[in-house]
Amino acid sequence: MTTSAPSAPPSASSSASSSAPPFGRALCAMVTPFTQAGALDLDGAGRLADRLVRAGCDGLVLSGTTGESPTTTDAEKSALVRAVREAVGDRAVIVAGVGTADTRHTVELALAAEKAGADGLLVVTPYYSRPPQDAVEAHFREIADATGLPLALYDIPGRTGTRIEPDTLIRLAEHPRIVAVKDCAYDLLGTQKVLARTELAYYAGCDEQVLALRAVGGTGYISTVANAAPGPFRAILDAFEAGNTAEAARRQQRAVPLTELMMASGLPGTVTAKALLGRLGLPAGPVRPPLRPAGREVTDGLLAAYEELAAA
């Protein structure tokens, strides 16, 4: 399927005060390409980013979990933002992942991302230490106060060990720079509670929930599968926005085989995304340890599912 390139995304600096989605609707959680020697591949990152934007992505999320943020240095994160900004210009919003388990370090990364040219920040809940909700709230407020950039809060308790409870999100929504949530909580009732009481933009962080979340008032998605299949995922939203809910459902269902193999096969999405991109001849490179590459059988299955989706 061919998807025309999107128009220029809304300005991140003005998004909090308008009804437009703060970062667009269709975002890719982009992998971080490395050379075969394991170094940062800035040229590859620029080429991949350009492809994703031309295929329909409104925004790119850099240095998230899919971007292997735990194993990239602070300097590499800033260099990646600069390279992608140079590659896409103002054709797409750049959201930089800056979340860590350390509030002070997260502030440092937020300031560096702003200086490097990011339009927004993705901040995950502090992980492993499992702070109580008042500490979680204070953490996010400190990050939001540190820069002039809008924030998306990343709620993924399955990885962090700590939920951003709906009541906490409702309070945080009062902050003028906390404008969005990447939702991986698998709690549709809690999500609807926040949607009903705030103006937070909700982005599906789980690829199988793109249409479900949009149907109850969500904004769009931040997708890992979109690294390889940006067009088919954009088409789900396009069909829904056009009022063709049956077509949107059909397209969501057609993406299930690839989504399942990439996100529910027992391997991290970073590993499967890079394996598939590599087979497609696109910039990706190896994963950094402790992650290990996908085997031939897994990669063959990913390619078959991708080709089936692309032909649909």
Coordinates of C-alpha atoms in Angstrom, one line a residue:
M1 CA 0.0 0.0 0.0
T2 CA 1.3 3.5 -0.9
T3 CA 0.7 6.3 1.6
S4 CA 1.3 9.9 0.7
A5 CA 3.7 11.8 3.0
P6 CA 1.9 13.7 5.7
S7 CA 1.7 17.4 5.8
A8 CA 3.9 19.3 8.3
P9 CA 3.0 18.2 11.9
P10 CA 1.6 20.6 14.4
S11 CA 4.1 22.7 16.3
A12 CA 5.0 21.0 19.5
S13 CA 5.4 24.4 21.2
S14 CA 1.8 25.3 20.6
S15 CA 0.2 21.9 21.0
A16 CA -0.7 22.0 24.6
S17 CA -3.0 24.9 24.1
S18 CA -4.8 23.6 20.9
S19 CA -7.0 20.7 20.1
A20 CA -4.5 19.3 17.5
P21 CA -2.6 16.2 18.6
P22 CA 0.5 17.4 20.3
F23 CA 2.8 15.1 18.3
G24 CA 0.6 14.1 15.4
R25 CA -1.2 10.8 15.3
A26 CA 1.1 8.2 13.7
L27 CA 4.4 7.9 15.5
C28 CA 7.1 5.2 15.2
A29 CA 9.2 4.1 18.1
M30 CA 12.3 4.1 15.9
V31 CA 15.2 1.6 16.3
T32 CA 18.7 3.0 16.7
P33 CA 20.8 1.8 13.8
F34 CA 24.3 0.5 14.6
T35 CA 27.2 -0.4 12.4
Q36 CA 28.2 -4.1 12.3
A37 CA 31.0 -3.1 14.7
G38 CA 28.3 -1.8 17.1
A39 CA 28.9 1.9 16.7
L40 CA 26.1 4.4 16.3
D41 CA 25.1 4.6 12.6
L42 CA 24.0 8.2 12.2
D43 CA 23.8 8.0 8.4
G44 CA 21.6 4.9 8.7
A45 CA 19.4 6.7 11.3
G46 CA 18.8 9.6 8.9
R47 CA 17.9 7.3 6.0
L48 CA 15.5 5.2 8.1
A49 CA 13.9 8.3 9.6
D50 CA 13.4 9.8 6.1
R51 CA 11.8 6.5 4.9
L52 CA 9.4 6.4 7.9
V53 CA 8.3 10.0 7.4
R54 CA 7.8 9.6 3.7
A55 CA 5.7 6.5 4.5
G56 CA 3.3 8.4 6.7
C57 CA 4.8 8.9 10.2
D58 CA 3.9 12.2 11.7
G59 CA 6.5 11.8 14.4
L60 CA 9.5 9.7 15.5
V61 CA 10.3 8.6 19.0
L62 CA 14.0 8.3 19.5
S63 CA 15.9 6.5 22.3
G64 CA 12.9 4.7 23.7
T65 CA 13.1 1.1 24.7
T66 CA 12.9 0.1 21.0
G67 CA 15.8 2.5 20.4
E68 CA 17.9 0.6 23.0
S69 CA 18.2 3.6 25.3
P70 CA 19.6 1.5 28.2
T71 CA 22.8 0.8 26.1
T72 CA 23.3 4.1 24.4
T73 CA 25.3 6.9 26.0
D74 CA 24.1 10.4 26.7
A75 CA 26.3 11.7 23.9
E76 CA 24.9 9.2 21.4
K77 CA 21.3 10.1 22.3
S78 CA 22.0 13.8 21.6
A79 CA 23.8 12.9 18.3
L80 CA 20.9 10.8 17.2
V81 CA 18.4 13.7 17.7
R82 CA 20.6 16.0 15.7
A83 CA 21.1 13.5 12.9
V84 CA 17.4 12.7 12.6
R85 CA 16.5 16.4 12.8
E86 CA 18.8 17.1 9.9
A87 CA 17.3 14.2 7.9
V88 CA 13.6 15.1 8.4
G89 CA 13.7 18.8 9.0
D90 CA 10.2 20.1 9.9
R91 CA 8.4 17.3 8.2
A92 CA 7.9 15.3 11.4
V93 CA 7.9 15.8 15.2
I94 CA 10.9 14.4 17.1
V95 CA 10.2 13.1 20.5
A96 CA 13.3 12.1 22.6
G97 CA 13.1 9.3 25.1
V98 CA 14.8 10.6 28.3
G99 CA 13.4 8.5 31.0
T100 CA 15.7 6.8 33.5
A101 CA 15.4 5.5 37.1
D102 CA 17.2 8.7 38.3
T103 CA 15.4 12.0 38.4
R104 CA 18.5 14.1 38.2
H105 CA 19.9 12.1 35.2
T106 CA 16.5 12.4 33.5
V107 CA 16.6 16.2 33.8
E108 CA 20.1 16.2 32.3
L109 CA 18.9 14.1 29.3
A110 CA 15.8 16.3 28.9
L111 CA 17.9 19.5 28.7
A112 CA 20.3 17.8 26.3
A113 CA 17.5 16.7 24.0
E114 CA 16.0 20.2 24.0
K115 CA 19.4 21.6 23.0
A116 CA 19.8 19.0 20.3
G117 CA 16.5 19.9 18.6
A118 CA 13.8 17.6 20.0
D119 CA 10.2 18.8 19.9
G120 CA 9.0 16.8 22.8
L121 CA 10.1 14.3 25.5
L122 CA 9.0 10.8 26.3
V123 CA 9.5 10.0 30.0
V124 CA 9.0 6.6 31.4
T125 CA 8.1 5.9 35.0
P126 CA 11.2 5.4 37.2
Y127 CA 11.9 1.7 37.1
Y128 CA 13.1 -1.0 39.5
S129 CA 13.0 1.2 42.6
R130 CA 9.1 1.2 42.5
P131 CA 8.5 4.6 44.0
P132 CA 5.1 5.4 45.5
Q133 CA 2.6 7.5 43.6
D134 CA 3.5 10.8 45.3
A135 CA 7.2 10.3 44.3
V136 CA 6.2 9.3 40.7
E137 CA 4.2 12.5 40.5
A138 CA 7.0 14.6 41.8
H139 CA 9.5 13.0 39.4
F140 CA 7.4 13.9 36.4
R141 CA 6.7 17.4 37.6
E142 CA 10.4 18.0 38.0
I143 CA 11.1 16.9 34.4
A144 CA 8.3 19.0 33.1
D145 CA 9.6 22.1 35.0
A146 CA 13.1 21.6 33.6
T147 CA 12.6 22.5 29.9
G148 CA 10.1 24.2 27.7
L149 CA 9.2 21.0 25.8
P150 CA 5.9 19.1 26.0
L151 CA 6.0 15.7 27.7
A152 CA 4.5 12.4 27.0
L153 CA 4.4 10.1 30.0
Y154 CA 5.1 6.4 29.3
D155 CA 3.0 4.1 31.4
I156 CA 4.3 0.6 31.1
P157 CA 4.1 -1.2 34.5
G158 CA 4.9 -4.6 33.0
R159 CA 8.5 -3.3 32.5
T160 CA 8.9 -0.7 35.1
G161 CA 7.2 -2.4 38.0
T162 CA 5.2 0.8 38.8
R163 CA 1.9 2.0 37.3
I164 CA 1.1 5.7 36.8
E165 CA -2.3 5.4 38.5
P166 CA -5.2 7.1 36.7
D167 CA -5.7 9.6 39.6
T168 CA -2.0 10.5 39.4
L169 CA -2.4 11.1 35.6
I170 CA -5.4 13.3 36.3
R171 CA -3.4 15.4 38.6
L172 CA -0.4 15.6 36.3
A173 CA -2.6 16.7 33.4
E174 CA -2.9 20.0 35.2
H175 CA 0.8 20.8 34.3
P176 CA 0.8 22.8 31.1
R177 CA 3.7 20.8 29.6
I178 CA 2.4 17.3 30.4
V179 CA 0.3 16.8 27.3
A180 CA 0.3 13.1 26.4
V181 CA 0.5 9.4 27.5
K182 CA 2.1 6.5 25.8
D183 CA -0.3 3.8 27.1
C184 CA 1.0 0.3 27.7
A185 CA -0.9 -0.3 30.9
Y186 CA -3.5 -2.7 29.4
D187 CA -6.2 -1.1 31.5
L188 CA -8.8 0.3 29.1
L189 CA -11.1 1.3 32.0
G190 CA -8.4 3.3 33.7
T191 CA -7.5 4.9 30.4
Q192 CA -11.1 6.0 29.7
K193 CA -11.3 7.4 33.2
V194 CA -8.4 9.7 32.4
L195 CA -9.7 10.5 28.9
A196 CA -13.0 11.6 30.4
R197 CA -11.4 14.0 32.9
T198 CA -8.4 15.4 31.1
E199 CA -7.3 16.7 27.7
L200 CA -4.3 14.3 27.7
A201 CA -3.5 12.9 24.2
Y202 CA -3.4 9.1 24.5
Y203 CA -1.1 7.1 22.2
A204 CA -1.4 3.3 22.0
G205 CA 2.0 1.9 22.8
C206 CA 0.8 -1.7 22.2
D207 CA 0.3 -2.2 18.4
E208 CA -2.7 -4.5 18.8
Q209 CA -4.6 -1.7 20.6
V210 CA -4.3 1.0 18.0
L211 CA -7.9 0.9 16.8
A212 CA -9.4 0.1 20.2
L213 CA -7.8 3.1 21.9
R214 CA -8.6 5.4 19.0
A215 CA -12.3 4.3 19.2
V216 CA -12.6 5.4 22.8
G217 CA -11.0 8.8 22.4
G218 CA -7.3 8.1 22.0
T219 CA -5.1 10.1 19.6
G220 CA -3.0 7.6 17.7
Y221 CA -0.1 5.3 18.3
I222 CA 3.6 5.1 19.1
S223 CA 4.4 1.8 17.2
T224 CA 7.4 -0.5 17.1
V225 CA 5.9 -2.5 14.2
A226 CA 5.8 0.7 12.2
N227 CA 9.6 0.5 11.8
A228 CA 9.0 -2.1 9.1
A229 CA 5.3 -1.4 8.2
P230 CA 4.5 2.3 8.7
G231 CA 2.0 2.4 5.8
P232 CA -0.3 -0.3 7.0
F233 CA -0.5 1.1 10.5
R234 CA -1.2 4.6 9.2
A235 CA -4.0 3.1 7.1
I236 CA -5.8 2.0 10.3
L237 CA -6.1 5.5 11.5
D238 CA -6.8 6.9 8.1
A239 CA -9.8 4.5 7.6
F240 CA -11.1 5.4 11.1
E241 CA -10.8 9.1 10.5
A242 CA -12.7 8.7 7.2
G243 CA -15.6 7.1 9.1
N244 CA -15.0 3.6 7.7
T245 CA -14.7 1.7 10.9
A246 CA -15.2 -1.7 9.2
E247 CA -12.2 -1.0 7.0
A248 CA -10.2 0.2 10.0
A249 CA -11.0 -3.0 11.8
R250 CA -10.1 -5.1 8.8
R251 CA -6.7 -3.4 8.6
Q252 CA -6.0 -3.8 12.3
Q253 CA -6.8 -7.5 12.0
R254 CA -4.6 -7.9 9.0
A255 CA -1.7 -6.6 11.0
V256 CA -2.1 -9.2 13.8
P257 CA 0.3 -11.9 12.4
L258 CA 3.2 -9.5 12.1
T259 CA 2.3 -7.8 15.4
E260 CA 2.2 -11.1 17.2
L261 CA 5.6 -12.2 15.8
M262 CA 7.2 -8.9 16.5
M263 CA 5.8 -8.2 19.9
A264 CA 4.6 -11.4 21.5
S265 CA 7.1 -14.1 20.3
G266 CA 9.2 -14.0 23.5
L267 CA 11.8 -11.7 22.0
P268 CA 12.0 -7.9 22.6
G269 CA 10.5 -5.8 19.9
T270 CA 13.9 -4.2 19.3
V271 CA 15.3 -7.6 18.3
T272 CA 12.5 -8.5 16.0
A273 CA 12.3 -5.1 14.4
K274 CA 16.0 -5.0 13.7
A275 CA 15.9 -8.6 12.3
L276 CA 13.1 -7.7 9.9
L277 CA 14.6 -4.4 8.8
G278 CA 17.9 -6.1 8.1
R279 CA 16.2 -8.7 5.9
L280 CA 14.5 -5.8 4.0
G281 CA 17.8 -4.1 3.4
L282 CA 17.0 -1.2 5.6
P283 CA 19.3 0.5 8.2
A284 CA 19.2 -1.4 11.5
G285 CA 22.4 -3.3 12.3
P286 CA 22.9 -5.5 15.4
V287 CA 21.5 -5.1 18.8
R288 CA 23.8 -4.3 21.7
P289 CA 24.3 -6.8 24.5
P290 CA 22.7 -8.1 26.6
L291 CA 20.2 -8.4 23.7
R292 CA 21.0 -11.0 21.1
P293 CA 20.0 -11.2 17.5
A294 CA 17.0 -13.2 16.3
G295 CA 17.6 -16.5 14.7
R296 CA 17.1 -17.4 11.1
E297 CA 13.7 -19.2 11.7
V298 CA 12.3 -16.2 13.5
T299 CA 13.5 -13.8 10.9
D300 CA 12.0 -16.0 8.1
G301 CA 8.7 -15.9 9.9
L302 CA 8.8 -12.1 10.3
L303 CA 9.6 -11.7 6.6
A304 CA 6.7 -13.9 5.5
A305 CA 4.3 -12.0 7.8
Y306 CA 5.5 -8.7 6.5
E307 CA 5.1 -9.7 2.9
E308 CA 1.6 -10.9 3.6
L309 CA 0.7 -7.6 5.2
A310 CA 2.3 -5.6 2.5
A311 CA 0.3 -7.5 -0.2
A312 CA -3.0 -7.0 1.6

